[in-house]
Tab-separated table of C-alpha atoms in Angstrom:
chain	number	residue	atom	x	y	z
M	1440	UNK	CA	-48.228	-166.311	-41.157
M	1441	UNK	CA	-49.908	-168.890	-43.335
M	1442	UNK	CA	-50.238	-172.215	-41.565
M	1443	UNK	CA	-51.145	-175.763	-42.494
M	1444	UNK	CA	-51.345	-179.056	-40.667
M	1445	UNK	CA	-48.956	-181.447	-42.439
M	1446	UNK	CA	-50.754	-184.654	-43.379
M	1447	UNK	CA	-48.019	-187.276	-43.756
M	1448	UNK	CA	-49.874	-190.325	-45.058
M	1449	UNK	CA	-47.941	-193.614	-45.231
M	1450	UNK	CA	-45.323	-193.692	-48.005
M	1451	UNK	CA	-43.478	-190.486	-47.126
M	1452	UNK	CA	-43.004	-191.083	-43.384
M	1453	UNK	CA	-42.525	-194.862	-43.632
M	1454	UNK	CA	-40.496	-195.291	-46.846
M	1455	UNK	CA	-39.253	-191.891	-48.074
M	1456	UNK	CA	-38.893	-189.693	-44.972
M	1457	UNK	CA	-36.579	-187.466	-47.006
M	1458	UNK	CA	-39.747	-186.073	-48.587
M	1459	UNK	CA	-41.142	-185.234	-45.146
M	1460	UNK	CA	-37.854	-183.560	-44.156
M	1461	UNK	CA	-37.629	-181.623	-47.433
M	1462	UNK	CA	-41.199	-180.345	-47.050
M	1463	UNK	CA	-40.495	-179.038	-43.549
M	1464	UNK	CA	-37.296	-177.306	-44.637
M	1465	UNK	CA	-38.777	-175.747	-47.759
M	1466	UNK	CA	-41.931	-174.520	-46.005
M	1467	UNK	CA	-39.804	-173.000	-43.263
M	1468	UNK	CA	-37.776	-171.265	-45.949
M	1469	UNK	CA	-40.964	-169.609	-47.240
M	1470	UNK	CA	-42.305	-168.817	-43.765
M	1471	UNK	CA	-45.225	-171.220	-44.028
M	1472	UNK	CA	-45.963	-172.733	-40.646
M	1473	UNK	CA	-46.456	-176.524	-40.664
M	1474	UNK	CA	-48.224	-177.995	-37.651
M	1475	UNK	CA	-47.915	-181.662	-36.765
M	1476	UNK	CA	-51.204	-183.476	-37.301
M	1477	UNK	CA	-50.829	-185.630	-34.220
M	1478	UNK	CA	-52.635	-188.959	-34.331
M	1479	UNK	CA	-53.407	-188.957	-38.063
M	1480	UNK	CA	-53.719	-192.322	-39.822
M	1481	UNK	CA	-53.587	-193.552	-43.425
M	1482	UNK	CA	-55.804	-191.198	-45.469
M	1483	UNK	CA	-57.166	-194.057	-46.342
M	1484	UNK	CA	-55.770	-194.694	-49.833
M	1485	UNK	CA	-58.434	-193.881	-52.455
M	1486	UNK	CA	-57.925	-196.717	-54.926
M	1487	UNK	CA	-57.150	-199.320	-52.290
M	1488	UNK	CA	-59.427	-198.741	-49.296
M	1489	UNK	CA	-61.872	-196.913	-51.564
M	1490	UNK	CA	-62.050	-200.082	-53.630
M	1491	UNK	CA	-62.683	-202.290	-50.582
M	1492	UNK	CA	-65.291	-200.292	-48.665
M	1493	UNK	CA	-66.194	-196.726	-49.596
M	1494	UNK	CA	-68.244	-196.102	-46.459
M	1495	UNK	CA	-65.320	-197.015	-44.212
M	1496	UNK	CA	-63.049	-194.924	-46.473
M	1497	UNK	CA	-65.261	-191.863	-46.047
M	1498	UNK	CA	-65.583	-192.203	-42.270
M	1499	UNK	CA	-61.843	-192.613	-41.630
M	1500	UNK	CA	-61.070	-189.748	-44.039
M	1501	UNK	CA	-63.514	-187.563	-42.091
M	1502	UNK	CA	-61.640	-188.313	-38.881
M	1503	UNK	CA	-58.347	-187.168	-40.443
M	1504	UNK	CA	-60.044	-184.015	-41.704
M	1505	UNK	CA	-61.567	-183.405	-38.267
M	1506	UNK	CA	-58.074	-183.357	-36.748
M	1507	UNK	CA	-57.270	-180.365	-38.958
M	1508	UNK	CA	-60.552	-178.726	-38.080
M	1509	UNK	CA	-59.770	-178.903	-34.368
M	1510	UNK	CA	-56.483	-177.114	-35.093
M	1511	UNK	CA	-58.420	-174.617	-37.192
M	1512	UNK	CA	-56.089	-175.373	-40.090
M	1513	UNK	CA	-56.361	-176.760	-43.583
M	1514	UNK	CA	-54.245	-179.835	-44.143
M	1515	UNK	CA	-51.523	-179.941	-46.754
M	1516	UNK	CA	-50.033	-183.041	-48.367
M	1517	UNK	CA	-47.212	-184.078	-50.687
M	1518	UNK	CA	-49.071	-187.191	-51.908
M	1519	UNK	CA	-51.692	-187.277	-54.667
M	1520	UNK	CA	-53.334	-190.311	-53.065
M	1521	UNK	CA	-53.836	-188.614	-49.706
M	1522	UNK	CA	-54.971	-185.522	-51.565
M	1523	UNK	CA	-57.498	-187.519	-53.603
M	1524	UNK	CA	-59.066	-189.110	-50.553
M	1525	UNK	CA	-59.160	-186.079	-48.306
M	1526	UNK	CA	-60.119	-183.566	-50.981
M	1527	UNK	CA	-62.907	-185.816	-52.246
M	1528	UNK	CA	-64.187	-186.568	-48.737
M	1529	UNK	CA	-64.109	-182.835	-47.943
M	1530	UNK	CA	-66.047	-182.150	-51.158
M	1531	UNK	CA	-68.651	-184.845	-50.473
M	1532	UNK	CA	-69.210	-183.785	-46.863
M	1533	UNK	CA	-69.285	-180.067	-47.669
M	1534	UNK	CA	-71.856	-180.529	-50.435
M	1535	UNK	CA	-74.213	-182.973	-48.759
M	1536	UNK	CA	-75.444	-182.307	-45.188
M	1537	UNK	CA	-77.219	-185.664	-44.982
M	1538	UNK	CA	-73.968	-187.554	-45.660
M	1539	UNK	CA	-72.195	-185.318	-43.157
M	1540	UNK	CA	-74.830	-186.157	-40.563
M	1541	UNK	CA	-74.431	-189.896	-41.135
M	1542	UNK	CA	-70.638	-189.686	-40.951
M	1543	UNK	CA	-70.800	-187.606	-37.777
M	1544	UNK	CA	-73.028	-190.220	-36.165
M	1545	UNK	CA	-70.112	-192.636	-36.453
M	1546	UNK	CA	-67.508	-190.024	-35.460
M	1547	UNK	CA	-69.505	-189.320	-32.283
M	1548	UNK	CA	-68.350	-192.740	-31.020
M	1549	UNK	CA	-64.871	-191.239	-30.699
M	1550	UNK	CA	-66.141	-187.807	-29.636
M	1551	UNK	CA	-65.227	-186.166	-32.878
M	1552	UNK	CA	-67.121	-184.135	-35.386
M	1553	UNK	CA	-66.354	-182.742	-38.837
M	1554	UNK	CA	-68.187	-179.749	-40.261
M	1555	UNK	CA	-66.205	-179.340	-43.498
M	1556	UNK	CA	-65.089	-175.864	-42.397
M	1557	UNK	CA	-61.464	-176.752	-43.113
M	1558	UNK	CA	-60.179	-179.057	-45.835
M	1559	UNK	CA	-56.949	-179.821	-47.646
M	1560	UNK	CA	-54.585	-178.165	-50.119
M	1561	UNK	CA	-51.999	-180.025	-52.185
M	1562	UNK	CA	-48.457	-178.701	-51.733
M	1563	UNK	CA	-48.622	-177.658	-55.417
M	1564	UNK	CA	-51.416	-175.250	-54.428
M	1565	UNK	CA	-49.294	-173.900	-51.585
M	1566	UNK	CA	-46.461	-173.196	-54.031
M	1567	UNK	CA	-48.722	-171.759	-56.723
M	1568	UNK	CA	-51.179	-169.743	-54.624
M	1569	UNK	CA	-49.745	-169.022	-51.173
M	1570	UNK	CA	-46.145	-168.484	-52.201
M	1571	UNK	CA	-46.633	-167.720	-55.884
M	1572	UNK	CA	-44.502	-168.334	-58.961
M	1573	UNK	CA	-42.943	-164.854	-58.872
M	1574	UNK	CA	-41.833	-165.240	-55.291
M	1575	UNK	CA	-40.402	-168.689	-56.034
M	1576	UNK	CA	-38.488	-167.232	-58.955
M	1577	UNK	CA	-37.093	-164.312	-56.993
M	1578	UNK	CA	-36.090	-166.609	-54.093
M	1579	UNK	CA	-33.846	-168.878	-56.184
M	1580	UNK	CA	-30.375	-169.069	-54.690
M	1581	UNK	CA	-28.986	-171.879	-56.810
M	1582	UNK	CA	-30.309	-171.714	-60.356
M	1583	UNK	CA	-31.054	-175.116	-61.832
M	1584	UNK	CA	-30.102	-173.929	-65.300
M	1585	UNK	CA	-29.249	-176.734	-67.673
M	1586	UNK	CA	-31.234	-179.349	-65.748
M	1587	UNK	CA	-33.659	-181.236	-67.967
M	1588	UNK	CA	-36.733	-182.266	-66.005
M	1589	UNK	CA	-39.432	-184.708	-67.106
M	1590	UNK	CA	-42.556	-183.555	-65.308
M	1591	UNK	CA	-45.033	-186.140	-64.018
M	1592	UNK	CA	-48.334	-184.884	-62.566
M	1593	UNK	CA	-49.714	-188.192	-61.367
M	1594	UNK	CA	-53.419	-188.847	-61.761
M	1595	UNK	CA	-55.149	-187.623	-58.656
M	1596	UNK	CA	-53.969	-184.046	-58.392
M	1597	UNK	CA	-55.911	-183.228	-61.561
M	1598	UNK	CA	-58.619	-185.877	-61.838
M	1599	UNK	CA	-61.569	-186.012	-61.503
M	1600	UNK	CA	-61.574	-182.412	-62.753
M	1601	UNK	CA	-65.053	-181.479	-61.591
M	1602	UNK	CA	-64.069	-182.232	-57.985
M	1603	UNK	CA	-60.425	-181.103	-58.031
M	1604	UNK	CA	-61.046	-177.893	-59.952
M	1605	UNK	CA	-57.497	-177.399	-61.241
M	1606	UNK	CA	-58.399	-177.052	-64.919
M	1607	UNK	CA	-57.324	-179.241	-67.812
M	1608	UNK	CA	-56.072	-182.743	-67.120
M	1609	UNK	CA	-54.877	-183.079	-70.722
M	1610	UNK	CA	-52.784	-179.892	-70.874
M	1611	UNK	CA	-51.778	-178.950	-67.338
M	1612	UNK	CA	-48.874	-176.501	-66.897
M	1613	UNK	CA	-48.451	-175.579	-63.227
M	1614	UNK	CA	-45.524	-177.951	-62.656
M	1615	UNK	CA	-43.768	-176.715	-65.810
M	1616	UNK	CA	-44.295	-173.157	-64.523
M	1617	UNK	CA	-42.586	-173.994	-61.229
M	1618	UNK	CA	-39.742	-175.911	-62.919
M	1619	UNK	CA	-39.136	-172.969	-65.255
M	1620	UNK	CA	-39.202	-170.493	-62.358
M	1621	UNK	CA	-36.385	-172.502	-60.756
M	1622	UNK	CA	-34.267	-172.096	-63.892
M	1623	UNK	CA	-34.589	-175.720	-65.025
M	1624	UNK	CA	-36.007	-176.905	-68.325
M	1625	UNK	CA	-39.157	-179.043	-68.544
M	1626	UNK	CA	-38.719	-181.522	-71.395
M	1627	UNK	CA	-41.576	-182.711	-73.521
M	1628	UNK	CA	-42.092	-186.462	-73.594
M	1629	UNK	CA	-44.755	-188.626	-75.126
M	1630	UNK	CA	-46.069	-190.371	-72.003
M	1631	UNK	CA	-46.242	-187.289	-69.783
M	1632	UNK	CA	-49.846	-187.922	-68.786
M	1633	UNK	CA	-49.489	-191.667	-68.246
M	1634	UNK	CA	-50.200	-193.011	-64.761
M	1635	UNK	CA	-47.185	-194.278	-62.727
M	1636	UNK	CA	-48.855	-197.708	-62.643
M	1637	UNK	CA	-49.094	-198.136	-58.886
M	1638	UNK	CA	-52.577	-196.865	-58.041
M	1639	UNK	CA	-55.851	-198.649	-57.420
M	1640	UNK	CA	-54.204	-201.517	-55.588
M	1641	UNK	CA	-52.442	-202.644	-58.789
M	1642	UNK	CA	-48.987	-202.359	-57.223
M	1643	UNK	CA	-49.986	-204.673	-54.370
M	1644	UNK	CA	-52.260	-206.943	-56.408
M	1645	UNK	CA	-50.492	-207.247	-59.773
M	1646	UNK	CA	-46.927	-205.925	-59.601
M	1647	UNK	CA	-46.050	-207.080	-63.120
M	1648	UNK	CA	-48.834	-204.991	-64.643
M	1649	UNK	CA	-47.889	-201.993	-62.507
M	1650	UNK	CA	-44.259	-202.290	-63.607
M	1651	UNK	CA	-45.188	-202.613	-67.252
M	1652	UNK	CA	-46.924	-199.234	-67.075
M	1653	UNK	CA	-43.974	-197.759	-65.147
M	1654	UNK	CA	-41.525	-199.062	-67.750
M	1655	UNK	CA	-43.519	-197.532	-70.581
M	1656	UNK	CA	-43.389	-194.192	-68.824
M	1657	UNK	CA	-39.687	-194.377	-67.968
M	1658	UNK	CA	-38.707	-195.416	-71.498
M	1659	UNK	CA	-40.415	-192.289	-72.756
M	1660	UNK	CA	-38.561	-190.160	-70.164
M	1661	UNK	CA	-35.280	-191.706	-71.239
M	1662	UNK	CA	-35.987	-191.111	-74.907
M	1663	UNK	CA	-36.545	-187.409	-74.161
M	1664	UNK	CA	-33.090	-187.169	-72.600
M	1665	UNK	CA	-34.279	-185.955	-69.200
M	1666	UNK	CA	-31.874	-185.810	-66.238
M	1667	UNK	CA	-34.593	-186.763	-63.779
M	1668	UNK	CA	-38.305	-187.381	-63.397
M	1669	UNK	CA	-40.139	-184.906	-61.173
M	1670	UNK	CA	-43.302	-185.845	-59.274
M	1671	UNK	CA	-45.642	-184.221	-56.740
M	1672	UNK	CA	-46.661	-187.509	-55.067
M	1673	UNK	CA	-45.003	-189.835	-52.536
M	1674	UNK	CA	-46.651	-192.892	-54.065
M	1675	UNK	CA	-45.563	-192.102	-57.647
M	1676	UNK	CA	-42.107	-191.304	-56.214
M	1677	UNK	CA	-42.028	-194.742	-54.578
M	1678	UNK	CA	-43.202	-196.472	-57.739
M	1679	UNK	CA	-40.631	-194.760	-59.990
M	1680	UNK	CA	-37.707	-195.242	-57.609
M	1681	UNK	CA	-38.374	-198.662	-56.095
M	1682	UNK	CA	-39.971	-199.747	-59.379
M	1683	UNK	CA	-36.652	-199.315	-61.196
M	1684	UNK	CA	-35.038	-201.795	-58.797
M	1685	UNK	CA	-37.908	-204.225	-59.349
M	1686	UNK	CA	-37.670	-203.798	-63.122
M	1687	UNK	CA	-33.967	-204.585	-62.926
M	1688	UNK	CA	-34.445	-207.616	-60.693
M	1689	UNK	CA	-37.551	-209.072	-62.327
M	1690	UNK	CA	-37.158	-208.098	-65.977
M	1691	UNK	CA	-33.495	-207.178	-66.378
M	1692	UNK	CA	-34.439	-203.690	-67.575
M	1693	UNK	CA	-32.120	-200.898	-66.495
M	1694	UNK	CA	-33.194	-197.234	-66.589
M	1695	UNK	CA	-31.214	-195.394	-63.889
M	1696	UNK	CA	-33.416	-192.332	-64.050
M	1697	UNK	CA	-33.184	-190.317	-60.812
M	1698	UNK	CA	-36.520	-189.502	-59.196
M	1699	UNK	CA	-37.134	-186.191	-57.459
M	1700	UNK	CA	-40.168	-184.854	-55.632
M	1701	UNK	CA	-41.350	-181.295	-56.224
M	1702	UNK	CA	-40.476	-180.222	-52.654
M	1703	UNK	CA	-36.940	-181.539	-53.156
M	1704	UNK	CA	-36.417	-179.714	-56.452
M	1705	UNK	CA	-37.638	-176.439	-54.961
M	1706	UNK	CA	-35.404	-177.059	-51.925
M	1707	UNK	CA	-32.346	-177.526	-54.158
M	1708	UNK	CA	-32.985	-174.226	-55.913
M	1709	UNK	CA	-33.417	-172.530	-52.544
M	1710	UNK	CA	-29.867	-173.584	-51.740
M	1711	UNK	CA	-30.800	-176.211	-49.141
M	1712	UNK	CA	-28.238	-178.976	-48.615
M	1713	UNK	CA	-29.035	-182.019	-50.839
M	1714	UNK	CA	-28.431	-184.445	-47.988
M	1715	UNK	CA	-30.989	-182.839	-45.703
M	1716	UNK	CA	-33.507	-182.909	-48.570
M	1717	UNK	CA	-33.172	-186.687	-48.594
M	1718	UNK	CA	-31.782	-186.800	-52.129
M	1719	UNK	CA	-29.367	-189.587	-51.216
M	1720	UNK	CA	-32.118	-191.754	-49.728
M	1721	UNK	CA	-33.480	-192.943	-53.071
M	1722	UNK	CA	-32.600	-196.286	-54.641
M	1723	UNK	CA	-31.474	-194.502	-57.818
M	1724	UNK	CA	-28.581	-192.126	-57.087
M	1725	UNK	CA	-29.072	-188.374	-57.784
M	1726	UNK	CA	-26.644	-188.126	-60.714
M	1727	UNK	CA	-28.168	-184.757	-61.724
M	1728	UNK	CA	-26.270	-183.193	-58.783
M	1729	UNK	CA	-23.035	-183.595	-60.768
M	1730	UNK	CA	-24.494	-181.580	-63.608
M	1731	UNK	CA	-25.451	-178.858	-61.136
M	1732	UNK	CA	-22.017	-178.933	-59.526
M	1733	UNK	CA	-23.550	-179.863	-56.193
M	1734	UNK	CA	-21.631	-183.063	-55.497
H	777	UNK	CA	-81.710	-187.151	-79.624
H	778	UNK	CA	-81.602	-186.160	-75.972
H	779	UNK	CA	-78.155	-187.292	-74.794
H	780	UNK	CA	-79.130	-187.143	-71.129
H	781	UNK	CA	-81.850	-189.722	-71.595
H	782	UNK	CA	-80.887	-193.261	-70.564
H	783	UNK	CA	-80.567	-195.627	-73.508
H	784	UNK	CA	-81.212	-198.572	-71.224
H	785	UNK	CA	-84.441	-198.807	-69.344
H	786	UNK	CA	-84.178	-200.190	-65.840
H	787	UNK	CA	-86.454	-203.191	-65.738
H	788	UNK	CA	-86.448	-206.445	-63.867
H	789	UNK	CA	-84.589	-208.410	-66.483
H	790	UNK	CA	-81.578	-206.172	-66.952
H	791	UNK	CA	-81.315	-204.041	-63.896
H	792	UNK	CA	-80.708	-205.841	-60.606
H	793	UNK	CA	-76.962	-205.324	-60.709
H	794	UNK	CA	-77.226	-201.685	-61.838
H	795	UNK	CA	-79.888	-201.009	-59.220
H	796	UNK	CA	-77.577	-202.374	-56.551
H	797	UNK	CA	-74.658	-200.259	-57.798
H	798	UNK	CA	-76.850	-197.160	-57.741
H	799	UNK	CA	-78.265	-197.879	-54.314
H	800	UNK	CA	-74.882	-198.577	-52.705
H	801	UNK	CA	-73.235	-195.752	-54.635
H	802	UNK	CA	-75.787	-193.173	-53.530
H	803	UNK	CA	-74.425	-193.441	-49.988
H	804	UNK	CA	-71.236	-191.803	-51.253
H	805	UNK	CA	-71.791	-190.160	-54.665
H	806	UNK	CA	-74.654	-188.144	-56.194
H	807	UNK	CA	-77.036	-190.770	-57.601
H	808	UNK	CA	-77.874	-188.851	-60.775
H	809	UNK	CA	-74.181	-188.884	-61.729
H	810	UNK	CA	-73.900	-192.648	-61.261
H	811	UNK	CA	-77.033	-193.129	-63.380
H	812	UNK	CA	-75.024	-191.974	-66.396
H	813	UNK	CA	-74.003	-195.631	-66.776
H	814	UNK	CA	-77.411	-196.140	-68.377
H	815	UNK	CA	-76.385	-193.865	-71.255
H	816	UNK	CA	-73.234	-195.800	-72.250
H	817	UNK	CA	-73.096	-196.254	-76.031
H	818	UNK	CA	-70.132	-198.676	-76.040
H	819	UNK	CA	-67.906	-196.275	-77.990
H	820	UNK	CA	-64.733	-197.632	-76.344
H	821	UNK	CA	-63.118	-194.286	-75.510
H	822	UNK	CA	-62.595	-195.665	-71.988
H	823	UNK	CA	-60.786	-198.767	-73.181
H	824	UNK	CA	-58.721	-196.747	-75.652
H	825	UNK	CA	-57.555	-194.453	-72.832
H	826	UNK	CA	-56.799	-197.145	-70.278
H	827	UNK	CA	-53.173	-197.842	-69.248
H	828	UNK	CA	-54.134	-201.285	-67.928
H	829	UNK	CA	-56.444	-202.103	-70.820
H	830	UNK	CA	-53.526	-202.200	-73.263
H	831	UNK	CA	-51.608	-204.803	-71.213
H	832	UNK	CA	-54.262	-206.852	-69.407
H	833	UNK	CA	-57.772	-208.138	-70.083
H	834	UNK	CA	-59.277	-205.326	-68.023
H	835	UNK	CA	-61.773	-203.696	-70.370
H	836	UNK	CA	-63.902	-200.899	-68.927
H	837	UNK	CA	-66.282	-200.858	-71.877
H	838	UNK	CA	-67.090	-204.542	-71.426
H	839	UNK	CA	-67.649	-204.150	-67.686
H	840	UNK	CA	-70.070	-201.264	-68.287
H	841	UNK	CA	-72.012	-203.413	-70.766
H	842	UNK	CA	-72.063	-206.460	-68.512
H	843	UNK	CA	-73.320	-204.249	-65.690
H	844	UNK	CA	-76.125	-203.001	-67.912
H	845	UNK	CA	-76.992	-206.593	-68.715
H	846	UNK	CA	-77.016	-207.582	-65.050
H	847	UNK	CA	-74.144	-210.083	-65.277
H	848	UNK	CA	-73.131	-209.544	-61.676
H	849	UNK	CA	-71.307	-212.762	-60.854
H	850	UNK	CA	-69.358	-212.693	-64.091
H	851	UNK	CA	-68.129	-209.166	-63.371
H	852	UNK	CA	-67.375	-209.659	-59.668
H	853	UNK	CA	-65.366	-212.833	-60.034
H	854	UNK	CA	-63.198	-211.618	-62.935
H	855	UNK	CA	-59.762	-210.896	-61.471
H	856	UNK	CA	-59.148	-208.283	-64.157
H	857	UNK	CA	-61.450	-205.983	-62.226
H	858	UNK	CA	-58.453	-205.352	-59.963
H	859	UNK	CA	-56.213	-204.085	-62.774
H	860	UNK	CA	-57.719	-200.581	-62.766
H	861	UNK	CA	-55.177	-198.060	-61.426
H	862	UNK	CA	-58.041	-195.563	-60.830
H	863	UNK	CA	-56.265	-193.025	-63.056
H	864	UNK	CA	-59.647	-191.509	-64.061
H	865	UNK	CA	-58.601	-191.003	-67.693
H	866	UNK	CA	-61.626	-192.960	-68.924
H	867	UNK	CA	-64.007	-191.048	-66.686
H	868	UNK	CA	-62.617	-187.703	-67.872
H	869	UNK	CA	-62.844	-188.639	-71.528
H	870	UNK	CA	-66.211	-190.413	-71.567
H	871	UNK	CA	-68.432	-188.575	-74.059
H	872	UNK	CA	-71.524	-189.705	-72.128
H	873	UNK	CA	-70.066	-188.582	-68.787
H	874	UNK	CA	-70.358	-192.042	-67.298
H	875	UNK	CA	-68.669	-192.178	-63.879
H	876	UNK	CA	-66.609	-195.156	-64.987
H	877	UNK	CA	-63.845	-195.095	-62.372
H	878	UNK	CA	-66.186	-194.518	-59.449
H	879	UNK	CA	-68.481	-197.249	-60.781
H	880	UNK	CA	-65.479	-199.590	-60.875
H	881	UNK	CA	-64.725	-198.700	-57.253
H	882	UNK	CA	-68.324	-199.508	-56.324
H	883	UNK	CA	-68.250	-202.815	-58.204
H	884	UNK	CA	-64.979	-203.643	-56.422
H	885	UNK	CA	-66.688	-202.943	-53.083
H	886	UNK	CA	-69.260	-205.585	-54.042
H	887	UNK	CA	-66.535	-208.022	-55.150
H	888	UNK	CA	-64.664	-207.473	-51.874
H	889	UNK	CA	-67.815	-208.150	-49.892
H	890	UNK	CA	-68.506	-211.302	-51.907
H	891	UNK	CA	-64.998	-212.569	-51.143
H	892	UNK	CA	-63.475	-212.035	-54.586
H	893	UNK	CA	-60.375	-210.421	-53.176
H	894	UNK	CA	-56.605	-210.631	-53.514
H	895	UNK	CA	-54.462	-211.765	-50.612
H	896	UNK	CA	-52.079	-208.736	-50.711
H	897	UNK	CA	-55.093	-206.441	-50.393
H	898	UNK	CA	-56.188	-208.254	-47.236
H	899	UNK	CA	-52.705	-207.862	-45.820
H	900	UNK	CA	-52.779	-204.102	-46.515
H	901	UNK	CA	-56.189	-203.999	-44.809
H	902	UNK	CA	-54.939	-205.917	-41.781
H	903	UNK	CA	-51.975	-203.581	-41.490
H	904	UNK	CA	-54.335	-200.626	-41.501
H	905	UNK	CA	-56.579	-202.124	-38.842
H	906	UNK	CA	-53.627	-203.012	-36.609
H	907	UNK	CA	-51.487	-199.869	-36.996
H	908	UNK	CA	-53.549	-197.148	-38.694
H	909	UNK	CA	-51.135	-197.253	-41.660
H	910	UNK	CA	-51.248	-199.322	-44.846
H	911	UNK	CA	-47.600	-200.397	-44.553
H	912	UNK	CA	-45.377	-201.203	-41.554
H	913	UNK	CA	-42.595	-199.045	-40.077
H	914	UNK	CA	-39.462	-201.219	-40.225
H	915	UNK	CA	-36.155	-200.712	-38.442
H	916	UNK	CA	-34.497	-199.590	-41.660
H	917	UNK	CA	-37.180	-196.892	-42.063
H	918	UNK	CA	-36.489	-195.624	-38.550
H	919	UNK	CA	-32.800	-195.382	-39.446
H	920	UNK	CA	-33.679	-193.478	-42.614
H	921	UNK	CA	-35.853	-191.097	-40.583
H	922	UNK	CA	-32.991	-190.390	-38.213
H	923	UNK	CA	-30.588	-189.775	-41.097
H	924	UNK	CA	-32.767	-187.063	-42.642
H	925	UNK	CA	-33.436	-185.433	-39.292
H	926	UNK	CA	-37.094	-186.181	-38.550
H	927	UNK	CA	-38.477	-187.928	-35.445
H	928	UNK	CA	-37.699	-191.666	-35.343
H	929	UNK	CA	-41.420	-192.465	-35.251
H	930	UNK	CA	-43.846	-190.151	-37.111
H	931	UNK	CA	-46.451	-188.260	-35.027
H	932	UNK	CA	-49.290	-190.451	-36.320
H	933	UNK	CA	-51.215	-193.398	-34.859
H	934	UNK	CA	-47.763	-194.979	-34.459
H	935	UNK	CA	-46.911	-192.454	-31.734
H	936	UNK	CA	-50.364	-192.021	-30.181
H	937	UNK	CA	-52.047	-195.249	-29.012
H	938	UNK	CA	-55.262	-193.381	-28.162
H	939	UNK	CA	-55.456	-192.202	-31.787
H	940	UNK	CA	-55.004	-195.770	-33.010
H	941	UNK	CA	-57.823	-196.786	-30.676
H	942	UNK	CA	-60.053	-194.185	-32.347
H	943	UNK	CA	-59.311	-195.574	-35.817
H	944	UNK	CA	-59.984	-199.091	-34.554
H	945	UNK	CA	-63.317	-197.998	-33.107
H	946	UNK	CA	-64.261	-196.559	-36.503
H	947	UNK	CA	-63.290	-199.614	-38.569
H	948	UNK	CA	-65.367	-201.689	-36.192
H	949	UNK	CA	-68.356	-199.346	-36.384
H	950	UNK	CA	-68.341	-199.342	-40.200
H	951	UNK	CA	-68.148	-203.130	-40.360
H	952	UNK	CA	-64.857	-203.048	-42.276
H	953	UNK	CA	-62.871	-204.877	-39.608
H	954	UNK	CA	-65.341	-207.745	-39.460
H	955	UNK	CA	-65.312	-208.087	-43.261
H	956	UNK	CA	-61.512	-208.252	-43.396
H	957	UNK	CA	-61.141	-210.679	-40.488
H	958	UNK	CA	-63.722	-213.007	-41.996
H	959	UNK	CA	-61.946	-213.017	-45.359
H	960	UNK	CA	-58.567	-213.586	-43.696
H	961	UNK	CA	-59.986	-216.535	-41.771
H	962	UNK	CA	-61.415	-218.059	-44.938
H	963	UNK	CA	-57.894	-217.775	-46.411
């Protein structure tokens, strides 16, 4: 049985626990064992803590990775931010023994050690490589036919390419492949590759700028006539969902575009109850369920 | 022309800031990759690709040039430095393979250290130091957790005090805690 240690991060467990619940249910459905990563902390966030103090960022990331190593398991995550930090730290410490030595000197203060023997996989990789598109397709119990999905990759699953290694960041297709396998239709929209606006500490430090980017993206989604915006990242999910409330309150702009995480969309197609996937926990109601006859 | 050859020569007049970026950066990233900043030709592909650049005065191209010219204070104190979402589009598209986004992160590290920092970022940092997470767990979040059928408190540093202690030992050992507390005190 394939197993992973589930790295929660901050946004999913503390703001959108429906994403955590959906991940557990969907992974169970596919017989992937998810271990609790007891005692994990913030990854720490790549554009926030990485912007404040990269040395501290690397050391704390190494501790989180070391927790997986002591369970002899790769981590998996549903957040591009956590993925960015932990995948990059894994890469740095795997490639450079002298940096690993320096980091381990600090980790020795808490009796831990990280040898870069285990690392992290994004949940997209679990779907694409461990489960596989064919298996996803043949496991569909509730076809999502007729559902128009605007796919959002987020920035840090794909970039920087030379570290992530998932191919083109200008013409990615893995999410469209999964959406299609579920019976839904990925719609083309102009701002597909645009950032959600939240990263790099911009959401905390300059909310108006973050929202302006979000609004640009959402307007493009609306124009394409999508029923929802799909994301593979808790932080993008947060920005799109909560951001729509902020756009309404601060700017009087109304979008009402439902936001759905990849694990939730897969869960729906696997016939899992919408409530237990956390679909009703968003600010923007899941109106696409009507179209699917699920409400 | 050899495109790998730096267009700017590091010398005493122009290089202090760049030298500092390279020295600090080499602790984390491969130095030869960071040195690509010396080959910047000011083409503006970075600025043209930047989601923040079209709505704020955050201009990657200008920061790269000012760094080459050694204008450290001017770069560090400009609040626009904090408008980068770290989307990496500029870094991916740079025809000279300059590590723009990672260079911005390094420059921000220097700004943070020099006290050019935003209050909300200090609050996020304090949260992290106190709880191990960047944001707090509120009562309404606990209710939400119960509704979707996961444990009321996640199995992280919030459940395990000894794990939180470990994180706190690390942030002390790296000097991060001291930096944040000092900045918070200075208001």
